[in-house]
CSV table of C-alpha atoms and ligand atoms in Angstrom, one decimal:
chain,number,residue,atom,x,y,z
A,1,MET,CA,99.3,90.7,112.9
A,2,LEU,CA,100.3,88.2,115.6
A,3,ARG,CA,99.9,89.0,119.3
A,4,ASP,CA,101.9,87.2,122.0
A,5,ALA,CA,104.1,85.8,119.3
A,6,ALA,CA,107.6,84.5,119.4
A,7,VAL,CA,110.3,84.5,116.7
A,8,LEU,CA,113.0,81.8,117.0
A,9,ILE,CA,116.4,82.9,115.5
A,10,ASP,CA,119.1,80.4,114.7
A,11,GLY,CA,122.3,82.1,113.8
A,12,ASP,CA,121.6,84.7,111.2
A,13,HIS,CA,118.3,83.3,110.1
A,14,ILE,CA,114.7,83.1,111.4
A,15,ALA,CA,113.9,79.5,112.1
A,16,TRP,CA,110.3,79.8,113.2
A,17,VAL,CA,107.6,82.2,114.1
A,18,GLY,CA,104.3,81.5,115.9
A,19,PRO,CA,102.4,81.6,119.2
A,20,ARG,CA,104.9,82.1,122.0
A,21,GLY,CA,103.4,79.1,123.9
A,22,ASP,CA,104.6,76.8,121.1
A,23,VAL,CA,108.3,77.9,121.1
A,24,ALA,CA,109.3,75.0,123.3
A,25,ALA,CA,108.1,72.5,120.6
A,26,HIS,CA,110.3,74.0,118.0
A,27,HIS,CA,113.8,74.0,119.5
A,28,ALA,CA,116.0,71.6,121.4
A,29,ALA,CA,119.1,73.7,122.5
A,30,PRO,CA,118.9,76.2,125.4
A,31,LEU,CA,117.5,79.5,124.4
A,32,GLN,CA,118.5,83.0,125.0
A,33,GLU,CA,115.2,84.9,125.4
A,34,ILE,CA,114.7,88.6,124.6
A,35,GLU,CA,111.4,90.2,125.6
A,36,ILE,CA,110.1,92.8,123.2
A,37,ASP,CA,108.1,95.8,124.3
A,38,GLY,CA,106.3,97.2,121.2
A,39,VAL,CA,105.8,95.9,117.7
A,40,LEU,CA,108.3,93.8,115.8
A,41,PHE,CA,108.6,94.4,112.2
A,42,PRO,CA,110.8,92.9,109.4
A,43,GLY,CA,113.9,95.0,109.0
A,44,PHE,CA,113.1,98.0,106.8
A,45,ILE,CA,114.7,98.1,103.3
A,46,ASP,CA,115.7,101.5,101.8
A,47,CYS,CA,115.9,100.5,98.1
A,48,HIS,CA,116.9,103.8,96.7
A,49,THR,CA,119.6,106.1,98.1
A,50,HIS,CA,122.4,108.3,96.7
A,51,GLY,CA,124.3,107.9,100.0
A,52,VAL,CA,127.9,108.7,99.0
A,53,PHE,CA,128.4,112.5,98.7
A,54,GLY,CA,130.3,115.3,100.2
A,55,ALA,CA,128.7,118.6,101.3
A,56,PRO,CA,125.0,119.4,101.5
A,57,ARG,CA,123.6,121.7,98.7
A,58,LEU,CA,122.3,124.5,100.8
A,59,ASP,CA,122.4,127.1,98.0
A,60,ASP,CA,120.2,125.0,95.8
A,61,HIS,CA,117.8,124.6,98.6
A,62,GLU,CA,117.5,128.4,99.1
A,63,ARG,CA,117.4,129.2,95.3
A,64,ARG,CA,114.5,126.7,95.0
A,65,ALA,CA,112.8,128.4,98.0
A,66,LEU,CA,113.0,131.6,96.0
A,67,GLY,CA,111.3,130.1,93.0
A,68,VAL,CA,114.1,128.7,90.8
A,69,ASP,CA,113.3,125.2,89.7
A,70,TYR,CA,115.5,122.0,89.9
A,71,LYS,CA,116.4,121.9,86.3
A,72,ALA,CA,117.2,125.6,86.0
A,73,ILE,CA,119.6,125.3,89.0
A,74,ALA,CA,121.2,122.3,87.3
A,75,ALA,CA,121.6,124.2,84.0
A,76,ALA,CA,123.3,127.0,85.9
A,77,GLY,CA,126.0,124.7,87.2
A,78,GLY,CA,124.4,123.8,90.6
A,79,GLY,CA,122.5,120.6,91.1
A,80,ILE,CA,124.2,117.2,90.5
A,81,LEU,CA,127.3,118.7,89.0
A,82,GLN,CA,128.1,120.6,92.1
A,83,SER,CA,128.1,117.3,94.1
A,84,VAL,CA,130.2,115.8,91.3
A,85,HIS,CA,132.8,118.5,91.6
A,86,ASP,CA,132.9,117.9,95.3
A,87,VAL,CA,133.2,114.1,95.1
A,88,ARG,CA,135.9,114.1,92.5
A,89,ARG,CA,138.2,116.2,94.8
A,90,ARG,CA,137.4,114.7,98.1
A,91,PRO,CA,139.7,111.9,99.4
A,92,GLU,CA,138.1,108.5,99.7
A,93,VAL,CA,138.7,108.4,103.5
A,94,GLU,CA,136.8,111.6,103.9
A,95,LEU,CA,133.9,110.3,101.8
A,96,ALA,CA,133.9,107.1,103.8
A,97,SER,CA,133.7,109.0,107.1
A,98,LEU,CA,130.8,111.2,105.9
A,99,THR,CA,128.9,108.3,104.5
A,100,ARG,CA,129.5,106.1,107.5
A,101,SER,CA,127.6,108.3,109.8
A,102,ARG,CA,124.8,109.0,107.4
A,103,LEU,CA,124.2,105.3,106.8
A,104,ALA,CA,124.4,104.6,110.5
A,105,ALA,CA,121.5,107.1,111.0
A,106,LEU,CA,119.5,105.3,108.4
A,107,LEU,CA,120.1,102.0,110.2
A,108,LYS,CA,119.1,103.6,113.4
A,109,GLY,CA,115.8,104.5,111.8
A,110,GLY,CA,115.3,100.7,111.0
A,111,ALA,CA,116.9,100.4,107.5
A,112,THR,CA,118.6,97.1,107.8
A,113,THR,CA,119.2,96.8,104.1
A,114,ILE,CA,120.2,99.9,102.1
A,115,GLU,CA,120.8,100.4,98.4
A,116,VAL,CA,123.5,103.0,97.7
A,117,LYS,CA,124.2,104.4,94.2
A,118,SER,CA,127.3,106.0,92.8
A,119,GLY,CA,126.7,108.8,90.3
A,120,TYR,CA,128.5,111.8,91.7
A,121,GLY,CA,131.7,110.8,90.0
A,122,LEU,CA,130.8,110.6,86.3
A,123,GLU,CA,134.5,109.6,85.5
A,124,LEU,CA,135.9,106.1,86.0
A,125,GLU,CA,138.1,106.7,89.0
A,126,ALA,CA,135.6,108.8,90.9
A,127,GLU,CA,132.8,106.4,90.2
A,128,LEU,CA,135.0,103.5,91.4
A,129,LYS,CA,135.9,105.6,94.5
A,130,GLN,CA,132.3,106.0,95.5
A,131,LEU,CA,131.6,102.2,95.0
A,132,ARG,CA,134.8,101.3,97.0
A,133,VAL,CA,133.4,103.5,99.9
A,134,VAL,CA,130.2,101.4,99.8
A,135,ARG,CA,132.2,98.2,99.8
A,136,GLN,CA,134.4,99.3,102.7
A,137,LEU,CA,131.3,100.4,104.7
A,138,ALA,CA,129.5,97.1,103.9
A,139,GLY,CA,132.3,95.5,105.9
A,140,GLU,CA,132.0,97.9,108.8
A,141,LEU,CA,128.3,98.6,109.3
A,142,SER,CA,125.8,96.0,110.3
A,143,ALA,CA,123.3,96.9,107.6
A,144,THR,CA,123.5,95.1,104.3
A,145,LEU,CA,124.5,97.6,101.6
A,146,ILE,CA,123.6,97.0,97.9
A,147,PRO,CA,125.7,99.0,95.6
A,148,THR,CA,124.4,100.4,92.3
A,149,PHE,CA,126.4,101.9,89.5
A,150,LEU,CA,124.8,105.2,88.4
A,151,GLY,CA,127.5,106.6,86.0
A,152,ALA,CA,124.7,107.9,83.8
A,153,HIS,CA,123.3,110.3,86.4
A,154,GLU,CA,124.2,113.4,84.3
A,155,VAL,CA,126.5,114.2,81.4
A,156,PRO,CA,129.7,115.7,83.0
A,157,PRO,CA,130.9,119.1,81.9
A,158,GLU,CA,133.8,117.8,79.9
A,159,TYR,CA,131.4,115.9,77.7
A,160,ARG,CA,128.9,118.7,77.0
A,161,GLY,CA,128.2,118.6,73.4
A,162,LYS,CA,129.8,115.1,73.1
A,163,ARG,CA,127.0,113.1,74.9
A,164,ALA,CA,127.3,110.1,72.6
A,165,GLU,CA,131.0,109.8,73.6
A,166,TYR,CA,130.0,109.8,77.3
A,167,VAL,CA,127.4,107.1,76.8
A,168,ARG,CA,130.0,105.1,75.0
A,169,LEU,CA,132.5,105.6,77.9
A,170,VAL,CA,129.8,104.4,80.4
A,171,CYS,CA,129.1,101.4,78.3
A,172,GLU,CA,132.5,100.3,77.1
A,173,GLU,CA,134.8,101.4,79.9
A,174,MET,CA,132.9,102.1,83.2
A,175,ILE,CA,130.4,99.2,83.2
A,176,PRO,CA,133.2,96.6,82.4
A,177,ALA,CA,135.5,98.0,85.1
A,178,VAL,CA,132.7,98.0,87.7
A,179,ALA,CA,131.7,94.5,86.8
A,180,ARG,CA,135.4,93.3,86.8
A,181,GLU,CA,135.9,94.5,90.3
A,182,ARG,CA,132.4,93.3,91.4
A,183,LEU,CA,131.7,96.7,92.8
A,184,ALA,CA,128.0,96.9,91.9
A,185,ARG,CA,125.0,94.6,91.9
A,186,CYS,CA,122.8,96.9,89.9
A,187,CYS,CA,123.0,99.6,87.2
A,188,ASP,CA,120.7,102.6,87.1
A,189,VAL,CA,120.3,105.5,84.7
A,190,PHE,CA,118.6,109.0,85.2
A,191,CYS,CA,116.2,108.7,82.3
A,192,GLU,CA,114.6,112.2,82.0
A,193,PRO,CA,114.2,114.8,79.2
A,194,GLY,CA,117.4,116.9,79.3
A,195,VAL,CA,119.3,114.2,81.1
A,196,PHE,CA,119.4,110.8,79.4
A,197,SER,CA,116.9,109.9,76.7
A,198,ALA,CA,115.0,106.6,76.6
A,199,ALA,CA,117.2,105.5,73.7
A,200,GLU,CA,120.4,106.3,75.6
A,201,SER,CA,119.1,104.6,78.8
A,202,ARG,CA,118.2,101.5,76.7
A,203,GLN,CA,121.8,101.5,75.3
A,204,ILE,CA,123.4,101.7,78.8
A,205,LEU,CA,121.1,99.3,80.6
A,206,THR,CA,121.6,96.7,77.7
A,207,ALA,CA,125.3,97.0,78.2
A,208,ALA,CA,124.9,96.6,81.9
A,209,ALA,CA,122.7,93.5,81.6
A,210,ARG,CA,125.4,91.9,79.4
A,211,TYR,CA,127.8,92.3,82.3
A,212,GLY,CA,125.4,90.6,84.7
A,213,LEU,CA,124.2,93.7,86.5
A,214,ALA,CA,120.6,93.9,87.6
A,215,LEU,CA,118.7,96.9,86.2
A,216,LYS,CA,117.0,99.9,87.8
A,217,LEU,CA,115.8,103.1,86.3
A,218,HIS,CA,115.1,106.7,87.4
A,219,ALA,CA,111.9,106.9,85.3
A,220,ASP,CA,109.4,109.7,84.6
A,221,GLU,CA,110.5,111.8,87.6
A,222,LEU,CA,109.7,115.4,86.5
A,223,GLU,CA,108.5,114.9,82.9
A,224,GLY,CA,107.4,111.7,81.3
A,225,SER,CA,109.6,110.0,78.6
A,226,GLY,CA,108.4,106.4,78.6
A,227,GLY,CA,110.8,105.4,81.4
A,228,ALA,CA,108.4,103.1,83.1
A,229,GLU,CA,107.7,101.3,79.8
A,230,LEU,CA,111.4,101.0,79.2
A,231,ALA,CA,112.1,99.6,82.6
A,232,VAL,CA,109.5,96.9,82.0
A,233,GLU,CA,110.7,96.1,78.5
A,234,LEU,CA,114.3,95.5,79.9
A,235,GLY,CA,113.0,93.4,82.9
A,236,ALA,CA,114.3,95.9,85.3
A,237,LEU,CA,113.9,95.2,89.1
A,238,SER,CA,112.3,98.7,89.6
A,239,ALA,CA,111.2,101.9,87.9
A,240,ASP,CA,111.8,104.7,90.4
A,241,HIS,CA,110.2,108.2,91.0
A,242,LEU,CA,107.3,108.1,88.5
A,243,ALA,CA,105.6,111.3,89.4
A,244,ALA,CA,105.1,111.9,85.7
A,245,ILE,CA,104.2,108.4,84.6
A,246,SER,CA,101.7,107.9,81.7
A,247,ASP,CA,98.7,105.6,81.7
A,248,THR,CA,100.6,103.2,79.4
A,249,GLY,CA,103.4,103.2,81.9
A,250,ILE,CA,101.0,102.3,84.7
A,251,ARG,CA,99.6,99.5,82.6
A,252,ALA,CA,103.1,98.2,81.7
A,253,LEU,CA,104.2,98.1,85.4
A,254,ALA,CA,100.9,96.5,86.4
A,255,GLY,CA,101.5,93.6,84.1
A,256,SER,CA,105.1,93.0,85.1
A,257,SER,CA,107.3,92.1,88.0
A,258,THR,CA,109.1,95.5,87.9
A,259,VAL,CA,108.5,97.3,91.2
A,260,ALA,CA,107.2,101.0,91.3
A,261,VAL,CA,109.6,102.7,93.7
A,262,LEU,CA,107.9,106.0,95.0
A,263,LEU,CA,109.9,108.7,96.7
A,264,PRO,CA,107.5,111.2,98.3
A,265,GLY,CA,110.2,112.9,100.3
A,266,THR,CA,111.7,114.1,97.1
A,267,MET,CA,108.7,115.9,95.7
A,268,ILE,CA,108.1,117.5,99.1
A,269,PHE,CA,111.7,118.7,99.4
A,270,LEU,CA,111.5,120.1,95.8
A,271,GLY,CA,108.4,122.0,96.8
A,272,LYS,CA,106.2,120.3,94.2
A,273,ARG,CA,102.5,119.8,94.8
A,274,SER,CA,102.3,116.7,92.7
A,275,GLN,CA,103.1,113.1,93.7
A,276,ALA,CA,103.2,109.8,91.9
A,277,PRO,CA,99.8,108.2,91.3
A,278,ALA,CA,100.3,105.5,94.0
A,279,ARG,CA,96.7,104.5,94.2
A,280,ARG,CA,96.2,104.1,90.5
A,281,LEU,CA,99.4,102.0,90.4
A,282,ILE,CA,98.2,99.7,93.2
A,283,GLU,CA,94.7,99.5,91.9
A,284,ALA,CA,96.1,98.5,88.5
A,285,GLY,CA,98.1,95.7,90.1
A,286,ALA,CA,101.6,97.2,90.4
A,287,ALA,CA,103.8,96.5,93.4
A,288,VAL,CA,104.7,99.7,95.1
A,289,ALA,CA,107.8,100.3,97.2
A,290,LEU,CA,108.8,103.5,99.1
A,291,ALA,CA,112.4,104.7,99.7
A,292,THR,CA,114.1,107.8,101.1
A,293,ASP,CA,116.0,108.7,97.8
A,294,PHE,CA,118.6,110.1,100.4
A,295,ASN,CA,120.7,112.6,98.4
A,296,PRO,CA,122.0,116.2,98.9
A,297,GLY,CA,119.9,117.8,96.2
A,298,THR,CA,116.4,116.5,96.4
A,299,SER,CA,115.9,114.5,99.6
A,300,PRO,CA,118.3,115.0,102.5
A,301,THR,CA,116.3,112.7,104.9
A,302,LEU,CA,117.6,109.8,106.8
A,303,SER,CA,114.3,108.4,108.0
A,304,LEU,CA,112.4,105.6,106.3
A,305,PRO,CA,109.6,105.9,108.9
A,306,LEU,CA,109.2,109.5,108.0
A,307,VAL,CA,108.9,108.4,104.3
A,308,MET,CA,106.2,105.8,105.3
A,309,ALA,CA,104.2,108.7,107.0
A,310,LEU,CA,104.5,110.7,103.8
A,311,GLY,CA,103.4,107.6,101.9
A,312,VAL,CA,100.2,107.6,103.8
A,313,SER,CA,99.5,111.4,103.8
A,314,GLN,CA,101.0,112.4,100.4
A,315,LEU,CA,100.5,109.2,98.3
A,316,GLY,CA,97.3,107.9,99.9
A,317,LEU,CA,98.7,104.6,101.0
A,318,ARG,CA,97.0,102.6,103.7
A,319,HIS,CA,99.3,102.0,106.7
A,320,ALA,CA,99.6,98.3,105.7
A,321,GLU,CA,100.6,99.4,102.2
A,322,ALA,CA,103.2,101.7,103.6
A,323,VAL,CA,104.7,98.8,105.7
A,324,THR,CA,104.6,96.5,102.7
A,325,ALA,CA,106.4,99.2,100.7
A,326,VAL,CA,109.4,99.3,102.9
A,327,THR,CA,109.6,95.5,103.6
A,328,ILE,CA,108.7,92.8,101.0
A,329,ASN,CA,108.1,95.1,98.0
A,330,ALA,CA,111.3,97.0,98.7
A,331,ALA,CA,113.1,93.6,98.9
A,332,ALA,CA,111.7,92.7,95.5
A,333,ALA,CA,113.0,96.1,94.1
A,334,LEU,CA,116.5,94.9,95.0
A,335,GLY,CA,115.9,91.2,93.9
A,336,LEU,CA,116.1,90.1,97.6
A,337,ALA,CA,112.5,89.0,98.1
A,338,ALA,CA,113.5,85.3,98.6
A,339,ASP,CA,114.9,86.0,102.1
A,340,ARG,CA,114.4,89.5,103.1
A,341,GLY,CA,111.4,91.7,103.9
A,342,GLN,CA,109.4,89.2,106.0
A,343,ILE,CA,109.4,87.7,109.4
A,344,ALA,CA,109.3,84.1,108.1
A,345,PRO,CA,111.3,80.9,108.5
A,346,GLY,CA,114.4,81.0,106.2
A,347,CYS,CA,114.5,84.8,106.1
A,348,VAL,CA,117.6,86.7,107.2
A,349,ALA,CA,117.0,87.7,110.9
A,350,ASP,CA,116.8,91.4,110.3
A,351,LEU,CA,114.2,92.9,112.7
A,352,VAL,CA,113.1,96.2,113.9
A,353,VAL,CA,111.1,97.1,117.1
A,354,ALA,CA,108.9,100.2,117.2
A,355,ALA,CA,108.0,101.3,120.7
A,356,VAL,CA,104.3,101.8,120.0
A,357,ASP,CA,101.0,100.3,121.0
A,358,ASP,CA,99.3,100.1,117.5
A,359,TRP,CA,101.5,98.9,114.6
A,360,ARG,CA,100.1,101.7,112.4
A,361,GLU,CA,101.9,104.3,114.5
A,362,VAL,CA,105.2,103.4,112.7
A,363,ALA,CA,103.8,105.3,109.7
A,364,TYR,CA,102.1,108.0,111.7
A,365,TRP,CA,104.5,109.8,114.1
A,366,MET,CA,106.0,112.0,111.5
A,367,GLY,CA,109.8,112.1,112.0
A,368,ALA,CA,109.6,111.1,115.7
A,369,GLY,CA,112.0,108.2,115.7
A,370,VAL,CA,109.7,105.4,116.9
A,371,VAL,CA,112.3,102.7,116.2
A,372,SER,CA,113.7,101.6,119.5
A,373,ALA,CA,115.8,98.5,118.6
A,374,VAL,CA,117.3,96.9,115.5
A,375,TRP,CA,118.7,93.4,114.7
A,376,THR,CA,120.7,92.5,111.7
A,377,ALA,CA,121.5,88.9,110.8
A,378,GLY,CA,120.4,87.8,114.3
A,379,SER,CA,122.6,90.3,116.2
A,380,ALA,CA,121.5,93.4,118.1
A,381,CYS,CA,122.8,96.7,116.7
A,382,PRO,CA,124.3,99.0,119.2
A,383,ALA,CA,121.7,101.6,120.4
B,1,NIG,O1,116.8,110.9,92.7
B,1,NIG,N1,116.9,112.3,90.0
B,1,NIG,C1,118.1,112.2,90.0
B,1,NIG,N2,118.9,112.0,91.1
B,1,NIG,C2,118.5,112.4,92.4
B,1,NIG,C3,118.9,113.8,92.7
B,1,NIG,C4,120.3,113.9,92.7
B,1,NIG,C5,120.8,115.3,93.1
B,1,NIG,O2,120.1,116.3,92.9
B,1,NIG,O3,121.9,115.2,93.6
B,1,NIG,C6,117.1,112.1,92.6
B,1,NIG,O4,116.2,113.0,92.9
B,2,FE,FE1,117.3,109.0,93.0
């Protein structure tokens, strides 16, 4: 924590940071000076969202309130498949316009880098349509968008009873097409009993790695199935969710560079009382990141600072751990730790101001919108 500090930005990068009295010694050209009132953070990184979808899923929400659980709703044709039906029919322009305003809201809350998954198409054209929306918006919004292919989010209805064929389609047609058009950086799978098994997830991620995609895994979200161990075995960037992780899974993550991405908003929105064992993960030596998991079924939140507050109150993180979890650790969960997630020379000049007195308040005012200004790549984002 530096007081009376200055950050020198040169173009889109941070050139220097230190005591403000020393700035003069570190630059030659005339300076444009901007005075900050509050606390300056590295731009926040939302390393797990399902940001491209159509309508909200209000019926699922109410059914859950009345006691029906997530998997029962999905089995009855609600859940992910309802969003799939919607995305398949919705024109690309419409999806782009819905997604634009949602991602803009995330950016306003300080998320200067946002991972965005596909996974509501579950057929080649509709998956490509989602990823093209991400590519288009990456050119329009000032946030950096990191696209992830999640064709294995669920088995689509037309492949019920033929799941091996769907896995083959994902491996042999979808992944090659996504890679050919360079539409994704990462590949993810929903590894969960009743969705994709650990063996199927291994098959899909192995195919993705052959095409040069980085790996991520929805692991041990509701029931354990060795997802964390699999993510480590495959050298994935992250294992995400982990509310049902085993002791072996914790040890595996602790001994690896795979980041544990925790999503407390999801468990809250699902009405669950359990959360991932964040303290045990940290004490074992794992790197913990936090993300919104923004999606219509289980986490319709667009505030990373809200998730930080939940990280403290629900997961037992210290405020400093919550900040680390949405900056440097979240950068590592996307393979971007070399130049994002810190205010340090050589890093991309993505910065966030919180209008607070004490830095810990950024993970305290629950849902209050403390972020007052955002810069990406050295330029101020419109308020
Ligand atoms: O991360 N777990 C799988 N995928 C999402 C939920 C997607 C949905 O319900 O639409 C999640 O929670
Ligand atoms: Fe998710």
